[in-house]
Short mmCIF file of C-alpha atoms in Angstrom, two decimals:
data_model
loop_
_atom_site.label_atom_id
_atom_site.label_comp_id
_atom_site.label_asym_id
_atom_site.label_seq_id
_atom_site.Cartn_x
_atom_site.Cartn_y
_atom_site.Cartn_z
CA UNK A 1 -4.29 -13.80 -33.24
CA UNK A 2 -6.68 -10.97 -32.22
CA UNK A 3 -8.81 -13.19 -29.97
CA UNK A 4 -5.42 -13.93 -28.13
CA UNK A 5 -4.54 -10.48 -27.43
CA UNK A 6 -8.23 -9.63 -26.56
CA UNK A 7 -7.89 -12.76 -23.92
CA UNK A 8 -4.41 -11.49 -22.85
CA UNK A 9 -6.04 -8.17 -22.57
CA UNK A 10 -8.93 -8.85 -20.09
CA UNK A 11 -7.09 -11.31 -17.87
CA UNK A 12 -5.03 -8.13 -17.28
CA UNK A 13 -7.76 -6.23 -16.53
CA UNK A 14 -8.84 -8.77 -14.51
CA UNK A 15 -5.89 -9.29 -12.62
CA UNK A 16 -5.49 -5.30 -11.94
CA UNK A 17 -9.29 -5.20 -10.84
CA UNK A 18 -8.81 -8.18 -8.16
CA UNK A 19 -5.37 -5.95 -6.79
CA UNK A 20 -7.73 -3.05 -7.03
CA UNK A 21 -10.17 -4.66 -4.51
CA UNK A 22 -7.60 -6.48 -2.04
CA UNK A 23 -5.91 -3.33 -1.41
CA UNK A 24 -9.44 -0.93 -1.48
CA UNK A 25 -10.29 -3.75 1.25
CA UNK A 26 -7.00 -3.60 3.02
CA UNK A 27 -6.98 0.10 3.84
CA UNK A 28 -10.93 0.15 4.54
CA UNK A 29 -10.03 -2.30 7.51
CA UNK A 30 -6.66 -0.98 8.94
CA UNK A 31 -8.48 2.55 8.98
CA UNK A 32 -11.61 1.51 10.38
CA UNK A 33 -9.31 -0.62 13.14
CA UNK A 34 -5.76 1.10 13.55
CA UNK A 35 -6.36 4.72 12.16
CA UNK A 36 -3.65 4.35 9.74
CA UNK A 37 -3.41 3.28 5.76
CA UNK A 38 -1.71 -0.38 4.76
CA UNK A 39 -1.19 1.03 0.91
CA UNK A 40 -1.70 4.49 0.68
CA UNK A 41 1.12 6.57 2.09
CA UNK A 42 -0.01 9.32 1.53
CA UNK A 43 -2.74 9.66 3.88
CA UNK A 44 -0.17 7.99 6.77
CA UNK A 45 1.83 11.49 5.62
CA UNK A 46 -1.66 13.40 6.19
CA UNK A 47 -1.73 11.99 9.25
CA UNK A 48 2.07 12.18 10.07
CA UNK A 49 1.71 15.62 9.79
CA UNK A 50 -1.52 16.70 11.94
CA UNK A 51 0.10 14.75 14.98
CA UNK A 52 3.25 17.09 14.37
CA UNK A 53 1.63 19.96 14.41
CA UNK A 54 -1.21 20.07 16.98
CA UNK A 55 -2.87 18.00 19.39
CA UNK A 56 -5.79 16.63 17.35
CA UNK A 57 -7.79 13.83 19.22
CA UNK A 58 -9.11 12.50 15.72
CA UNK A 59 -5.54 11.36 15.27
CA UNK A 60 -5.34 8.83 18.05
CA UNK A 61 -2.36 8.16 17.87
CA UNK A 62 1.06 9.99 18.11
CA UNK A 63 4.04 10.54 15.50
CA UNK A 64 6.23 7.67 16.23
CA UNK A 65 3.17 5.74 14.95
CA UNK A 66 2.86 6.89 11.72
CA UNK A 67 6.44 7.32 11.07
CA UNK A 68 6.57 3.54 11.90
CA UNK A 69 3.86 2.53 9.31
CA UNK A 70 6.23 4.97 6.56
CA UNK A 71 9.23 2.91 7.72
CA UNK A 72 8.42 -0.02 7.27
CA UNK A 73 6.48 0.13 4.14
CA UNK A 74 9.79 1.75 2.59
CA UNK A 75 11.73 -1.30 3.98
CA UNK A 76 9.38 -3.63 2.35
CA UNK A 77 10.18 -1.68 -0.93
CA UNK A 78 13.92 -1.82 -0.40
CA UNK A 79 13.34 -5.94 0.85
CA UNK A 80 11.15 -6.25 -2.69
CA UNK A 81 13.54 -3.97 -4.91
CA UNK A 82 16.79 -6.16 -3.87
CA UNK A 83 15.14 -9.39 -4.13
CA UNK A 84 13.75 -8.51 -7.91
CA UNK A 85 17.68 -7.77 -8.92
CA UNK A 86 19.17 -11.00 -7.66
CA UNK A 87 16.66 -13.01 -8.62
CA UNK A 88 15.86 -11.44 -12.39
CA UNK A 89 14.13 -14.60 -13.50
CA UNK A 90 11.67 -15.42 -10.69
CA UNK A 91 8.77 -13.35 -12.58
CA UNK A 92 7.82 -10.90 -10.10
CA UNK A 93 7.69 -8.45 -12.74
#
């Protein structure tokens, strides 16, 4: 039984390692190409919050921008969160 668990263990290291990379990757190209993060919010709240309060031209773009990305990611929570409660057995989690 040991041997199983050990197995069970790395694929699950495994598994959080590959998610790991995709979203590292993700947010290396939507900074490098839109200025903004894909998974980290917290930098689009950085962000959010230098265009609110001056007129930085690192930040190319304006408030509505990043307030979008926030948005958006929050409704794909919400979209996520009610899916995984009416459909309990579908194994997203």
């Amino acid at each position: 039984m040991p041997a199983s668990e050990t197995w069970r263990r790395a694929r699950q290291l495994l598994l959080a390692s590959a998610f790991s990379l995709v979203a590292g990757y993700t947010d290396v190209i939507t900074v490098i190409r839109w200025k903004g993060f894909a998974t980290m919010m917290t930098g689009n709240l950085l962000y959010l919050g230098r265009a609110f309060l001056q007129d930085d031209p690192q930040i190319p773009f304006d408030q509505g921008f990043y307030l979008l990305i926030i948005v958006t990611f929050t409704l794909g929570v919400v979209a996520y969160r009610i899916a995984e409660m009416r459909l309990p057995a579908r194994g997203a989690s």
